[in-house]
Every structure is written in structure tokens, then in C-alpha cells.
């Protein structure tokens, strides 16, 4: 008898409490898209390979791998560029320029060493090929990256544009 009374009391208690309306995940995503708020932060990780073509005297970039994950980047600062040879990587989110990263040119490696006078010197060596890595915070529905090469401090040409 006591068990039945306990069950009745629990059922009365549950029926008297306020119930919040449950919204489906799809409805939340649709509401977020309509209001312009991104449904989730995404990070793009891209591995690329750059090769020097000795015949045409140009450099070509190939996308090796693209990975998209949910998350948020704290900082996308690649550090200081120490050479007049560098790549400028421009991220476009929904066709708007969103982020720009400048990195040392992967084919040109800068080495510091002590010369015969025991002084620090810098030497730049050009390689025939190199792999490099980029990461971007994505905010829009569609994203693309444009990479522009600068040699000897003079903007030369666009090497590649690809979608993420």
C-alpha cells in the first residue's frame, strides 16, 4: 500500500512541474543560418607541396590533403617572415576576404651559421621541392584559399586557388 502511495505522489509531483519546450537540433541550425550566426566553428588543415620547374622557371603548388574539423583556432599567427621570398595565403569565406597569412617561402630555407670570423651569418638555399602546412578558421558556408608567391620582394604571381 505504501508503494502505491509513493508512486502516486511522484506522479503528482512530476505532473505539477514546468516543462520546457524541446527544440529539435535541425530547428536550431535553421534558426542560426537564418540569423547569420555560424552553426559551428570549423578549422581547415591543408598539406601542400611546392615544386620548382627548372624548364619553365616557375613554381607549382599541389594540394596533398585537406581536413576539416570542428573547433576554434586561438591564433593563426605564423610568425615573422625573415626573407624577401614568401607566400601570401588569403582565405575567402563566402567570397569575402577573411584572413591573410604570410609565410616564409618553403623552397627557400634560411640557415644561420658562424662564419670564419666567428660572426653570425645568414645563408639562403633553394630546394627543388618542399611540403608545407596551413590552417584556417572557417566561418562561412563556402571557403577558398588563394596563394600568391613573392620572390626577391616583388609580387610575382598567383600559384593556386582551391576550395576547402
mmCIF file of C-alpha atoms in Angstrom:
data_model
loop_
_atom_site.group_PDB
_atom_site.id
_atom_site.type_symbol
_atom_site.label_atom_id
_atom_site.label_comp_id
_atom_site.label_asym_id
_atom_site.label_seq_id
_atom_site.Cartn_x
_atom_site.Cartn_y
_atom_site.Cartn_z
ATOM 1 C CA UNK A 1 0.000 0.000 0.000
ATOM 2 C CA UNK A 2 2.856 2.378 0.883
ATOM 3 C CA UNK A 3 4.466 1.663 -2.528
ATOM 4 C CA UNK A 4 1.335 2.730 -4.383
ATOM 5 C CA UNK A 5 1.095 5.942 -2.352
ATOM 6 C CA UNK A 6 4.764 6.767 -3.165
ATOM 7 C CA UNK A 7 4.165 6.215 -6.886
ATOM 8 C CA UNK A 8 1.060 8.440 -6.829
ATOM 9 C CA UNK A 9 2.984 11.200 -5.008
ATOM 10 C CA UNK A 10 5.876 11.036 -7.503
ATOM 11 C CA UNK A 11 3.466 11.162 -10.454
ATOM 12 C CA UNK A 12 1.646 14.158 -8.942
ATOM 13 C CA UNK A 13 4.969 15.929 -8.369
ATOM 14 C CA UNK A 14 6.137 15.304 -11.938
ATOM 15 C CA UNK A 15 2.856 16.479 -13.454
ATOM 16 C CA UNK A 16 2.976 19.764 -11.482
ATOM 17 C CA UNK A 17 6.495 20.814 -12.577
ATOM 18 C CA UNK A 18 7.043 23.181 -15.531
ATOM 19 C CA UNK A 19 8.072 21.550 -18.772
ATOM 20 C CA UNK A 20 10.252 23.455 -21.223
ATOM 21 C CA UNK A 21 9.554 23.054 -24.898
ATOM 22 C CA UNK A 22 12.213 20.904 -26.541
ATOM 23 C CA UNK A 23 13.512 22.254 -29.846
ATOM 24 C CA UNK A 24 14.994 19.895 -32.389
ATOM 25 C CA UNK A 25 18.626 20.320 -33.468
ATOM 26 C CA UNK A 26 17.512 20.904 -37.062
ATOM 27 C CA UNK A 27 15.307 23.809 -35.978
ATOM 28 C CA UNK A 28 18.237 25.350 -34.049
ATOM 29 C CA UNK A 29 20.534 25.041 -37.095
ATOM 30 C CA UNK A 30 17.899 26.576 -39.396
ATOM 31 C CA UNK A 31 17.396 29.463 -36.962
ATOM 32 C CA UNK A 32 21.190 30.013 -36.752
ATOM 33 C CA UNK A 33 21.578 30.033 -40.531
ATOM 34 C CA UNK A 34 18.731 32.498 -40.965
ATOM 35 C CA UNK A 35 20.176 34.856 -38.337
ATOM 36 C CA UNK A 36 23.687 34.706 -39.874
ATOM 37 C CA UNK A 37 25.256 33.037 -36.820
ATOM 38 C CA UNK A 38 27.521 30.119 -37.759
ATOM 39 C CA UNK A 39 26.201 26.779 -36.545
ATOM 40 C CA UNK A 40 29.696 25.597 -35.617
ATOM 41 C CA UNK A 41 33.313 26.711 -35.842
ATOM 42 C CA UNK A 42 35.373 24.738 -38.323
ATOM 43 C CA UNK A 43 39.123 24.502 -38.808
ATOM 44 C CA UNK A 44 40.721 23.582 -42.135
ATOM 45 C CA UNK A 45 44.092 21.832 -42.089
ATOM 46 C CA UNK A 46 45.798 21.757 -45.501
ATOM 47 C CA UNK A 47 49.012 19.990 -46.515
ATOM 48 C CA UNK A 48 50.568 21.253 -49.745
ATOM 49 C CA UNK A 49 53.613 20.516 -51.866
ATOM 50 C CA UNK A 50 55.514 23.138 -53.852
ATOM 51 C CA UNK A 51 57.878 22.160 -56.649
ATOM 52 C CA UNK A 52 60.272 24.171 -58.795
ATOM 53 C CA UNK A 53 60.028 23.549 -62.529
ATOM 54 C CA UNK A 54 63.515 24.157 -63.938
ATOM 55 C CA UNK A 55 62.297 24.227 -67.550
ATOM 56 C CA UNK A 56 59.617 26.941 -67.150
ATOM 57 C CA UNK A 57 61.369 28.544 -64.150
ATOM 58 C CA UNK A 58 58.094 28.626 -62.236
ATOM 59 C CA UNK A 59 56.899 27.081 -59.001
ATOM 60 C CA UNK A 60 53.762 24.954 -58.797
ATOM 61 C CA UNK A 61 51.664 24.007 -55.751
ATOM 62 C CA UNK A 62 49.719 20.769 -55.314
ATOM 63 C CA UNK A 63 47.181 20.167 -52.549
ATOM 64 C CA UNK A 64 48.092 16.873 -50.876
ATOM 65 C CA UNK A 65 45.452 16.709 -48.159
ATOM 66 C CA UNK A 66 42.562 18.766 -46.772
ATOM 67 C CA UNK A 67 40.983 18.016 -43.406
ATOM 68 C CA UNK A 68 38.006 19.825 -41.867
ATOM 69 C CA UNK A 69 37.333 19.545 -38.132
ATOM 70 C CA UNK A 70 35.097 21.361 -35.715
ATOM 71 C CA UNK A 71 36.916 23.701 -33.360
ATOM 72 C CA UNK A 72 38.256 27.193 -32.883
ATOM 73 C CA UNK A 73 41.796 28.473 -33.513
ATOM 74 C CA UNK A 74 43.291 30.587 -30.758
ATOM 75 C CA UNK A 75 45.760 32.293 -33.096
ATOM 76 C CA UNK A 76 46.716 31.896 -36.712
ATOM 77 C CA UNK A 77 49.948 33.869 -36.462
ATOM 78 C CA UNK A 78 52.616 32.072 -38.478
ATOM 79 C CA UNK A 79 55.472 34.214 -37.137
ATOM 80 C CA UNK A 80 57.797 36.730 -38.712
ATOM 81 C CA UNK A 81 58.890 36.347 -42.328
ATOM 82 C CA UNK A 82 62.696 36.522 -42.473
ATOM 83 C CA UNK A 83 63.182 36.591 -46.233
ATOM 84 C CA UNK A 84 62.205 38.529 -49.337
ATOM 85 C CA UNK A 85 60.848 35.230 -50.655
ATOM 86 C CA UNK A 86 57.466 34.353 -49.165
ATOM 87 C CA UNK A 87 53.951 33.133 -49.838
ATOM 88 C CA UNK A 88 50.813 35.137 -49.085
ATOM 89 C CA UNK A 89 47.842 32.878 -48.326
ATOM 90 C CA UNK A 90 44.432 34.573 -48.485
ATOM 91 C CA UNK A 91 41.301 32.902 -47.088
ATOM 92 C CA UNK A 92 37.923 33.786 -48.596
ATOM 93 C CA UNK A 93 34.782 32.889 -46.602
ATOM 94 C CA UNK A 94 31.614 33.188 -48.705
ATOM 95 C CA UNK A 95 33.602 35.121 -51.380
ATOM 96 C CA UNK A 96 34.801 37.756 -48.861
ATOM 97 C CA UNK A 97 38.468 38.117 -47.915
ATOM 98 C CA UNK A 98 38.582 36.959 -44.299
ATOM 99 C CA UNK A 99 42.183 36.181 -43.287
ATOM 100 C CA UNK A 100 45.698 36.607 -44.690
ATOM 101 C CA UNK A 101 48.785 34.683 -43.635
ATOM 102 C CA UNK A 102 52.313 35.370 -44.849
ATOM 103 C CA UNK A 103 54.821 32.524 -44.521
ATOM 104 C CA UNK A 104 58.462 32.038 -45.497
ATOM 105 C CA UNK A 105 58.715 30.519 -48.960
ATOM 106 C CA UNK A 106 59.016 26.746 -48.422
ATOM 107 C CA UNK A 107 61.545 26.347 -51.260
ATOM 108 C CA UNK A 108 63.915 28.909 -49.744
ATOM 109 C CA UNK A 109 65.446 27.828 -46.436
ATOM 110 C CA UNK A 110 67.333 30.342 -44.335
ATOM 111 C CA UNK A 111 70.258 28.969 -42.331
ATOM 112 C CA UNK A 112 72.198 30.846 -39.681
ATOM 113 C CA UNK A 113 75.799 29.862 -39.075
ATOM 114 C CA UNK A 114 79.103 31.173 -37.737
ATOM 115 C CA UNK A 115 81.489 32.226 -40.489
ATOM 116 C CA UNK A 116 85.295 32.003 -40.445
ATOM 117 C CA UNK A 117 85.441 35.309 -38.486
ATOM 118 C CA UNK A 118 83.246 33.724 -35.790
ATOM 119 C CA UNK A 119 80.368 36.061 -36.705
ATOM 120 C CA UNK A 120 76.763 35.012 -37.253
ATOM 121 C CA UNK A 121 75.857 34.910 -40.935
ATOM 122 C CA UNK A 122 72.721 34.007 -42.864
ATOM 123 C CA UNK A 123 72.581 31.874 -45.985
ATOM 124 C CA UNK A 124 69.523 31.153 -48.106
ATOM 125 C CA UNK A 125 69.334 27.853 -50.001
ATOM 126 C CA UNK A 126 66.763 26.996 -52.680
ATOM 127 C CA UNK A 127 65.317 23.480 -52.689
ATOM 128 C CA UNK A 128 63.612 21.753 -55.630
ATOM 129 C CA UNK A 129 60.540 20.742 -53.644
ATOM 130 C CA UNK A 130 59.068 21.097 -50.186
ATOM 131 C CA UNK A 131 55.912 20.301 -48.261
ATOM 132 C CA UNK A 132 54.197 22.850 -46.039
ATOM 133 C CA UNK A 133 51.124 23.119 -43.889
ATOM 134 C CA UNK A 134 48.386 25.749 -43.446
ATOM 135 C CA UNK A 135 45.454 26.053 -41.059
ATOM 136 C CA UNK A 136 42.485 28.384 -41.239
ATOM 137 C CA UNK A 137 39.410 29.206 -39.175
ATOM 138 C CA UNK A 138 36.344 28.815 -41.395
ATOM 139 C CA UNK A 139 33.272 30.925 -40.721
ATOM 140 C CA UNK A 140 31.055 30.793 -43.779
ATOM 141 C CA UNK A 141 29.316 28.093 -45.775
ATOM 142 C CA UNK A 142 31.975 28.056 -48.518
ATOM 143 C CA UNK A 143 35.677 28.824 -48.346
ATOM 144 C CA UNK A 144 38.599 29.073 -50.739
ATOM 145 C CA UNK A 145 42.289 29.902 -50.475
ATOM 146 C CA UNK A 146 44.472 31.862 -52.887
ATOM 147 C CA UNK A 147 48.278 31.596 -52.620
ATOM 148 C CA UNK A 148 50.452 34.339 -54.129
ATOM 149 C CA UNK A 149 54.222 33.985 -54.476
ATOM 150 C CA UNK A 150 56.651 36.835 -53.817
ATOM 151 C CA UNK A 151 60.280 36.429 -54.911
ATOM 152 C CA UNK A 152 63.013 38.957 -54.079
ATOM 153 C CA UNK A 153 60.432 41.288 -52.537
ATOM 154 C CA UNK A 154 58.436 41.629 -55.778
ATOM 155 C CA UNK A 155 54.931 40.180 -56.040
ATOM 156 C CA UNK A 156 55.181 37.713 -58.895
ATOM 157 C CA UNK A 157 52.075 35.621 -59.482
ATOM 158 C CA UNK A 158 49.208 33.593 -58.121
ATOM 159 C CA UNK A 159 50.255 29.957 -57.749
ATOM 160 C CA UNK A 160 46.946 28.293 -56.857
ATOM 161 C CA UNK A 161 43.364 28.873 -55.762
ATOM 162 C CA UNK A 162 41.484 25.944 -54.217
ATOM 163 C CA UNK A 163 38.256 25.282 -52.333
ATOM 164 C CA UNK A 164 38.036 23.966 -48.798
#
